[in-house]
Amino acid sequence: MNEQEKGPVMTGKPATSKTVIVVVDGFGVGAMPDAGALRPGDLTADTCGHVLDRCREAFGRPLRLPTLGALGLGLVHPHPDLARRTHLPVAVGRAALGYPGADTFAGHQTMMGADFSRVTVARLADHLDGVTRALTDAGHRVERLDGKPLLVVDGAVLVHDNLEADPGINWNASGRLDDPDPDLALDFDGILSVARTVRAVAPVARVIAVGGHADGPLPEFVRDGDGGTVGLDTPATGFYRNGGLQVQHLGAELDHTRQLPDLAARAGIPVTLVGKAADILACEAAVRRPAVATAEVLAHTLEAVRADGGALVVANVQESDLAGHQQDVERYGRILEQVDAGLAALLSLLTGPGDRLIVTGDHGNDPTIGHAYHTREYVPVLIHRPGAPGVELLPDASSLADVGATAAAALGLDPAGLANGTEIHEAAARAA
């Protein structure tokens, strides 16, 4: 019998303890050293600091973030609008991303314990021959579009670089669901079939199947992107505004049994995935509560915590990331205030000595940086530990996987059961 068949190793923590991970999507606390590799200007990225600065100017007051302050955000990011002391028993630090680029899917998979060391950032142009061969072997007709590094499959599906993320992070397979040419008409399953064939040979983190109702032939909306990429300008097609959009994310092959949700579920711990986490994390036993609106995400999270017994809850607040993409600083600030109020409600429920509230991010998305892409930043790691003595300052974690390993330990699980990650140990430094 191998270790996986034996099931997760428990370490004797209370059976009724709860661990809640709240991922504020796109919430960074300053550029990582390699942030300027793609765009030199990103070395100035600081989502947290720039949002605080601009919102003070716009609102005529500091953002009201008393709970994030009490959780120790000001100890991680020394901004004058954040408290530098806290009375709560917390462990605070920051984490490097631990995966290439800055991507929500890769961030969450890494945080849950996946090893993304074999995932690369790559343009479709660098892999055209292999992708073409795979599609042809699967029985598809494949051709280039006007000599561009972009493929037309069966005259109907475009395989292209994703222009809405950093260059080389994701590829898309996009098709019209309402093509007026009966020879080109297809359903979403046809698009998905193409995407799955591409996924089998793609080195990137995600291949995304996209089907929708377009304002015209898709080749009319092809444009050059950054970093030598070429792809479909999906917002310009009308897919997002015409209704009926269908999307499926096909991630890099992962051993989901060695990720935190599955590890917890196999140990008999109820698992709830909320918001975008419900869409992108794998766990057959999990209760899923997909939502975009922050109020709904917070309500689902509180409902899961109020349930009896021990639990793991992973929630993603997506609207902060959307505000970053829209370069809307004021919206970002209002979302942070809404999140802060929700965190206060969570703290009132997580009072047992084994309970944990972990607040973190998956990457940065600085709305002041001058572009609509994610920014490669450190993210905060704020851990509330009821009953623990004082405040602990944590060393920088080398990967988001260390956050998942720390959560596993809090649930009484052996972090070695994850494919990646090491429990973050308390630093010698101590704050009063």
Coordinates of C-alpha atoms in Angstrom, one line a residue:
M1 CA 0.0 0.0 0.0
N2 CA 1.5 3.4 -1.0
E3 CA 1.3 6.6 1.0
Q4 CA -1.6 8.0 -1.0
E5 CA -3.7 4.8 -0.4
K6 CA -3.1 5.1 3.3
G7 CA -4.8 8.5 3.3
P8 CA -3.6 11.8 4.9
V9 CA -1.6 11.6 8.1
M10 CA -3.3 13.6 10.9
T11 CA -1.3 15.4 13.6
G12 CA -3.8 15.5 16.4
K13 CA -5.4 18.9 15.9
P14 CA -9.0 19.5 17.1
A15 CA -11.5 17.7 14.9
T16 CA -13.8 20.8 15.0
S17 CA -11.2 23.4 14.1
K18 CA -11.8 25.5 10.9
T19 CA -9.3 27.0 8.5
V20 CA -10.5 29.7 6.2
I21 CA -8.3 31.0 3.4
V22 CA -9.5 34.3 1.8
V23 CA -7.6 35.1 -1.4
V24 CA -8.0 38.8 -2.3
D25 CA -7.4 38.3 -6.0
G26 CA -4.7 40.7 -7.4
F27 CA -3.7 42.0 -4.0
G28 CA 0.1 42.5 -4.0
V29 CA 2.3 44.4 -1.5
G30 CA 5.2 45.3 -3.7
A31 CA 7.2 44.1 -6.8
M32 CA 9.2 40.9 -6.7
P33 CA 12.8 41.3 -7.8
D34 CA 12.1 39.8 -11.2
A35 CA 8.9 41.9 -11.8
G36 CA 10.6 44.0 -14.5
A37 CA 11.7 41.1 -16.7
L38 CA 8.8 41.6 -19.1
R39 CA 8.0 45.2 -18.4
P40 CA 10.7 47.3 -16.6
G41 CA 8.1 49.7 -15.3
D42 CA 6.5 46.9 -13.2
L43 CA 9.4 47.2 -10.8
T44 CA 7.4 50.1 -9.3
A45 CA 4.3 47.9 -8.8
D46 CA 2.7 48.2 -5.4
T47 CA -1.0 47.4 -5.5
C48 CA -1.6 47.9 -1.8
G49 CA 0.4 51.1 -1.5
H50 CA -0.8 52.8 -4.7
V51 CA -4.5 52.0 -4.0
L52 CA -4.2 53.5 -0.5
D53 CA -2.5 56.6 -1.8
R54 CA -4.9 57.3 -4.7
C55 CA -8.0 56.5 -2.6
R56 CA -6.9 59.0 0.1
E57 CA -6.7 61.6 -2.7
A58 CA -10.0 60.6 -4.3
F59 CA -12.1 60.1 -1.1
G60 CA -10.5 62.8 1.0
R61 CA -9.8 60.2 3.7
P62 CA -7.8 57.0 4.3
L63 CA -9.4 53.8 3.3
R64 CA -11.2 52.2 6.3
L65 CA -9.4 48.9 6.8
P66 CA -9.4 48.3 10.5
T67 CA -9.6 44.5 10.3
L68 CA -6.8 44.2 7.8
G69 CA -4.8 46.5 10.1
A70 CA -5.6 44.4 13.1
L71 CA -4.5 41.3 11.1
G72 CA -1.1 42.9 10.6
L73 CA -1.2 44.3 7.1
G74 CA 0.7 47.3 8.3
L75 CA 3.5 45.0 9.5
V76 CA 3.9 43.6 6.0
H77 CA 3.4 46.9 4.2
P78 CA 4.6 50.0 6.1
H79 CA 2.1 52.4 4.7
P80 CA 1.2 55.4 6.9
D81 CA -2.5 54.6 6.5
L82 CA -2.1 51.2 8.0
A83 CA -1.7 50.5 11.7
R84 CA 1.8 49.3 12.7
R85 CA 0.7 47.5 15.8
T86 CA -2.1 45.0 16.5
H87 CA -3.7 43.4 19.6
L88 CA -4.7 40.2 17.7
P89 CA -2.8 36.9 18.0
V90 CA -1.5 36.8 14.4
A91 CA 1.5 35.6 12.4
V92 CA 2.3 37.9 9.5
G93 CA 4.6 37.9 6.5
R94 CA 4.6 37.8 2.8
A95 CA 5.0 35.2 0.1
A96 CA 6.7 35.2 -3.3
L97 CA 4.5 33.6 -6.0
G98 CA 6.5 30.5 -6.7
Y99 CA 5.3 30.0 -10.2
P100 CA 6.1 31.7 -13.5
G101 CA 4.4 35.0 -14.4
A102 CA 1.4 36.3 -12.5
D103 CA -1.8 34.3 -13.0
T104 CA -4.9 33.4 -11.0
F105 CA -5.1 29.8 -12.1
A106 CA -1.4 29.1 -11.5
G107 CA -1.5 31.1 -8.2
H108 CA -4.4 29.1 -6.7
Q109 CA -3.1 25.7 -7.9
T110 CA 0.3 26.5 -6.4
M111 CA -1.3 27.7 -3.2
M112 CA -3.1 24.4 -2.9
G113 CA 0.1 22.5 -3.2
A114 CA 0.7 22.0 -6.9
D115 CA 4.2 21.9 -8.4
F116 CA 4.3 24.3 -11.4
S117 CA 8.0 23.9 -12.0
R118 CA 7.4 22.3 -15.4
V119 CA 5.0 25.0 -16.5
T120 CA 6.6 27.6 -18.8
V121 CA 5.7 30.9 -20.3
A122 CA 5.6 30.4 -24.0
R123 CA 4.1 32.1 -27.2
L124 CA 2.1 29.9 -29.5
A125 CA 4.5 31.0 -32.2
D126 CA 7.3 28.9 -30.6
H127 CA 5.2 25.7 -30.6
L128 CA 3.2 25.9 -33.9
D129 CA 4.6 22.8 -35.4
G130 CA 3.9 20.6 -32.4
V131 CA 0.3 22.0 -32.0
T132 CA -0.4 21.7 -35.7
R133 CA 0.8 18.1 -35.7
A134 CA -1.3 17.2 -32.7
L135 CA -4.5 18.7 -34.2
T136 CA -3.8 17.1 -37.6
D137 CA -3.2 13.7 -36.0
A138 CA -6.6 14.1 -34.3
G139 CA -8.3 14.5 -37.7
H140 CA -8.6 18.3 -37.8
R141 CA -7.8 20.5 -40.8
V142 CA -5.3 23.2 -39.7
E143 CA -4.0 26.3 -41.5
R144 CA -2.3 29.5 -40.6
L145 CA -4.3 32.8 -40.7
D146 CA -2.7 35.0 -43.3
G147 CA 0.8 33.8 -42.4
K148 CA 0.4 34.9 -38.7
P149 CA 1.5 32.6 -35.8
L150 CA -2.1 31.7 -35.2
L151 CA -4.0 28.6 -36.3
V152 CA -7.5 28.2 -37.9
V153 CA -8.9 24.7 -37.1
D154 CA -11.6 23.3 -39.4
G155 CA -12.1 26.8 -40.7
A156 CA -14.0 27.7 -37.5
V157 CA -11.8 27.6 -34.3
L158 CA -8.9 30.0 -33.7
V159 CA -6.0 28.7 -31.6
H160 CA -4.1 31.8 -30.4
D161 CA -2.2 33.5 -27.7
N162 CA -4.4 34.9 -24.9
L163 CA -4.1 38.7 -25.0
E164 CA -5.9 39.3 -21.7
A165 CA -3.1 37.9 -19.5
D166 CA 0.7 38.4 -19.6
P167 CA 2.2 37.3 -22.9
G168 CA 2.8 33.5 -22.9
I169 CA 0.8 32.7 -19.8
N170 CA -2.3 31.2 -21.5
W171 CA -3.5 30.1 -25.0
N172 CA -7.1 30.1 -26.2
A173 CA -9.2 28.1 -28.5
S174 CA -12.0 30.4 -29.6
G175 CA -15.0 29.9 -31.8
R176 CA -18.4 31.4 -32.8
L177 CA -21.5 29.7 -31.5
D178 CA -23.7 31.4 -34.1
D179 CA -21.7 31.4 -37.3
P180 CA -24.1 32.2 -40.2
D181 CA -22.1 29.9 -42.5
P182 CA -23.6 26.4 -41.9
D183 CA -20.3 24.8 -42.8
L184 CA -18.6 26.6 -39.9
A185 CA -21.4 26.3 -37.3
L186 CA -20.4 24.4 -34.2
D187 CA -21.3 24.0 -30.6
F188 CA -19.2 24.5 -27.5
D189 CA -18.3 20.8 -27.4
G190 CA -16.5 21.2 -30.8
I191 CA -14.5 24.1 -29.5
L192 CA -13.7 22.2 -26.3
S193 CA -12.5 19.2 -28.3
V194 CA -10.0 21.4 -30.1
A195 CA -8.9 23.0 -26.8
R196 CA -8.3 19.5 -25.2
T197 CA -6.1 18.4 -28.1
V198 CA -4.0 21.6 -27.7
R199 CA -3.9 21.1 -24.0
A200 CA -2.3 17.7 -24.4
V201 CA 0.9 19.3 -26.0
A202 CA 0.8 22.9 -24.5
P203 CA 3.6 23.8 -22.0
V204 CA 1.6 26.8 -20.6
A205 CA -0.5 26.9 -17.4
R206 CA -3.9 27.1 -19.1
V207 CA -5.6 26.5 -22.4
I208 CA -8.9 28.2 -22.4
A209 CA -11.9 27.1 -24.6
V210 CA -14.1 30.1 -25.4
G211 CA -17.3 30.2 -27.3
G212 CA -19.7 33.1 -27.8
H213 CA -21.8 35.2 -30.0
A214 CA -19.6 37.5 -32.1
D215 CA -20.3 40.7 -34.0
G216 CA -18.6 39.4 -37.1
P217 CA -16.1 36.8 -38.4
L218 CA -13.4 36.2 -35.7
P219 CA -10.4 36.9 -38.0
E220 CA -11.6 40.5 -38.1
F221 CA -10.7 40.8 -34.4
V222 CA -7.2 39.3 -34.5
R223 CA -4.5 41.7 -33.5
D224 CA -0.9 41.8 -32.3
G225 CA -0.3 41.7 -28.5
D226 CA 2.7 42.4 -26.3
G227 CA 5.9 40.3 -26.4
G228 CA 5.4 39.1 -30.0
T229 CA 2.0 37.4 -29.3
V230 CA -0.9 37.3 -31.7
G231 CA -4.4 36.6 -30.7
L232 CA -8.1 37.4 -30.7
D233 CA -9.2 40.7 -29.1
T234 CA -12.0 38.8 -27.2
P235 CA -13.7 41.9 -25.7
A236 CA -13.9 43.5 -29.2
T237 CA -15.6 40.4 -30.7
G238 CA -18.7 41.0 -28.6
F239 CA -18.4 37.7 -26.7
Y240 CA -18.7 39.5 -23.3
R241 CA -21.6 41.7 -24.1
N242 CA -23.8 39.5 -26.4
G243 CA -24.7 36.9 -23.9
G244 CA -24.3 33.1 -24.1
L245 CA -20.6 33.1 -23.4
Q246 CA -19.2 29.6 -22.6
V247 CA -15.7 29.2 -21.1
Q248 CA -13.8 26.2 -19.8
H249 CA -10.3 26.4 -18.3
L250 CA -8.0 23.5 -19.0
G251 CA -5.1 23.6 -16.7
A252 CA -1.8 21.9 -16.8
E253 CA -1.8 18.3 -15.7
L254 CA -1.7 18.2 -11.9
D255 CA -2.0 15.5 -9.2
H256 CA -5.1 16.9 -7.5
T257 CA -4.9 14.2 -4.8
R258 CA -1.8 16.0 -3.6
Q259 CA -3.5 19.4 -3.2
L260 CA -5.0 20.7 0.0
P261 CA -8.7 20.4 -0.8
D262 CA -8.5 16.7 -1.7
L263 CA -6.1 16.0 1.1
A264 CA -8.6 17.5 3.6
A265 CA -11.6 15.8 2.1
R266 CA -9.9 12.4 2.2
A267 CA -9.3 13.0 5.9
G268 CA -13.0 13.6 6.5
I269 CA -12.8 17.4 6.6
P270 CA -15.6 19.2 4.9
V271 CA -14.3 21.4 2.1
T272 CA -16.1 24.4 0.6
L273 CA -14.8 26.4 -2.4
V274 CA -16.2 29.9 -2.8
G275 CA -16.1 32.4 -5.7
K276 CA -13.6 31.8 -8.4
A277 CA -12.0 29.1 -6.3
A278 CA -15.0 27.0 -7.0
D279 CA -14.3 27.3 -10.7
I280 CA -10.6 26.5 -10.8
L281 CA -9.8 24.1 -7.9
A282 CA -10.4 20.4 -8.2
C283 CA -12.0 18.3 -5.4
E284 CA -14.9 16.0 -6.1
A285 CA -16.1 16.1 -2.5
A286 CA -16.1 19.9 -2.2
V287 CA -19.2 22.0 -1.8
R288 CA -18.9 24.6 -4.5
R289 CA -20.3 28.2 -4.2
P290 CA -19.3 30.1 -7.4
A291 CA -19.9 33.8 -7.3
V292 CA -18.4 37.0 -8.5
A293 CA -20.0 39.7 -6.4
T294 CA -18.0 40.3 -3.3
A295 CA -21.1 40.5 -1.1
E296 CA -22.1 37.0 -2.3
V297 CA -18.6 35.6 -1.9
L298 CA -18.5 36.8 1.7
A299 CA -22.0 35.6 2.5
H300 CA -21.1 32.1 1.2
T301 CA -17.9 32.1 3.2
L302 CA -19.7 33.0 6.4
E303 CA -22.3 30.4 5.8
A304 CA -19.7 27.7 5.4
V305 CA -17.9 28.8 8.6
R306 CA -21.2 28.8 10.6
A307 CA -21.7 25.1 9.7
D308 CA -21.0 22.6 12.5
G309 CA -17.8 20.7 12.7
G310 CA -14.3 21.2 11.3
A311 CA -13.9 22.6 7.9
L312 CA -11.6 24.0 5.2
V313 CA -13.0 27.0 3.3
V314 CA -11.1 28.5 0.4
A315 CA -12.7 31.8 -0.9
N316 CA -11.6 34.0 -3.8
V317 CA -12.6 37.7 -3.9
Q318 CA -12.5 38.3 -7.7
E319 CA -13.8 41.9 -7.9
S320 CA -10.5 43.3 -6.7
D321 CA -8.8 41.7 -9.7
L322 CA -11.5 43.0 -12.0
A323 CA -10.9 46.5 -10.7
G324 CA -7.2 46.2 -11.3
H325 CA -7.8 45.1 -14.9
Q326 CA -10.2 48.1 -15.3
Q327 CA -7.5 50.3 -13.8
D328 CA -10.2 51.6 -11.5
V329 CA -8.5 52.6 -8.3
E330 CA -11.6 53.8 -6.5
R331 CA -13.5 50.6 -7.2
Y332 CA -10.5 48.7 -5.9
G333 CA -10.5 50.7 -2.7
R334 CA -14.3 50.2 -2.2
I335 CA -13.9 46.4 -2.7
L336 CA -11.1 46.4 0.0
E337 CA -13.4 48.2 2.4
Q338 CA -16.1 45.6 1.7
V339 CA -13.6 42.8 2.2
D340 CA -12.5 44.3 5.5
A341 CA -16.0 44.3 6.9
G342 CA -16.4 40.7 5.8
L343 CA -13.2 39.7 7.5
A344 CA -14.4 41.3 10.8
A345 CA -17.5 39.0 10.6
L346 CA -15.3 36.0 10.0
L347 CA -13.1 36.9 13.0
S348 CA -16.1 36.8 15.3
L349 CA -16.8 33.2 14.2
L350 CA -13.2 31.9 14.3
T351 CA -12.5 31.9 18.0
G352 CA -11.4 28.3 18.8
P353 CA -7.7 27.6 19.6
G354 CA -7.4 25.5 16.5
D355 CA -9.1 27.9 14.1
R356 CA -7.2 29.9 11.5
L357 CA -8.1 32.7 9.2
I358 CA -5.4 33.2 6.4
V359 CA -5.7 36.3 4.2
T360 CA -3.5 36.4 1.2
G361 CA -3.4 37.1 -2.6
D362 CA -2.5 35.2 -5.7
H363 CA -0.5 38.0 -7.5
G364 CA -0.6 41.7 -7.9
N365 CA -2.9 43.9 -10.1
D366 CA -1.7 47.5 -9.6
P367 CA -4.5 49.7 -11.2
T368 CA -2.0 52.6 -11.4
I369 CA 0.7 50.9 -13.3
G370 CA -0.4 52.0 -16.8
H371 CA -1.6 48.6 -18.2
A372 CA -4.3 46.1 -17.6
Y373 CA -2.2 43.1 -16.9
H374 CA -1.4 41.4 -13.6
T375 CA 1.7 42.6 -11.8
R376 CA 4.3 40.2 -10.3
E377 CA 4.3 41.1 -6.6
Y378 CA 4.7 39.6 -3.2
V379 CA 1.4 38.9 -1.5
P380 CA 0.6 39.3 2.2
V381 CA 0.3 36.3 4.5
L382 CA -1.9 37.3 7.5
I383 CA -2.8 34.4 9.8
H384 CA -5.1 34.9 12.7
R385 CA -4.4 32.3 15.5
P386 CA -6.9 32.5 18.4
G387 CA -5.2 31.7 21.7
A388 CA -1.7 32.1 20.4
P389 CA 0.7 34.5 22.3
G390 CA 1.3 37.9 20.7
V391 CA 2.4 38.6 17.2
E392 CA 4.8 36.6 15.2
L393 CA 6.7 38.0 12.2
L394 CA 7.2 35.3 9.6
P395 CA 10.1 35.0 7.1
D396 CA 9.3 35.5 3.4
A397 CA 7.8 32.4 2.0
S398 CA 9.4 31.3 -1.3
S399 CA 6.2 30.1 -2.8
L400 CA 2.4 30.3 -2.3
A401 CA 2.6 26.6 -1.8
D402 CA 4.0 27.3 1.6
V403 CA 0.7 29.0 2.5
G404 CA -1.2 25.8 1.6
A405 CA 1.3 23.7 3.6
T406 CA 0.8 26.0 6.6
A407 CA -3.0 25.6 6.2
A408 CA -2.6 21.9 6.1
A409 CA -0.7 21.9 9.3
A410 CA -3.4 24.0 10.9
L411 CA -6.0 21.4 10.0
G412 CA -3.9 18.7 11.6
L413 CA -2.8 17.3 8.2
D414 CA 0.8 16.4 7.3
P415 CA 2.0 19.0 4.8
A416 CA 4.2 16.3 3.2
G417 CA 1.0 15.0 1.6
L418 CA 1.1 18.0 -0.7
A419 CA 3.1 17.9 -3.9
N420 CA 4.8 21.2 -3.0
G421 CA 5.2 23.5 -0.1
T422 CA 6.7 23.8 3.4
E423 CA 5.0 25.0 6.5
I424 CA 6.0 28.6 7.2
H425 CA 7.9 28.6 10.5
E426 CA 7.8 31.5 12.9
A427 CA 10.7 33.9 12.6
A428 CA 12.8 34.7 15.6
A429 CA 11.7 38.4 15.4
R430 CA 8.7 39.2 17.5
A431 CA 6.5 42.3 17.5
A432 CA 4.6 43.5 20.5

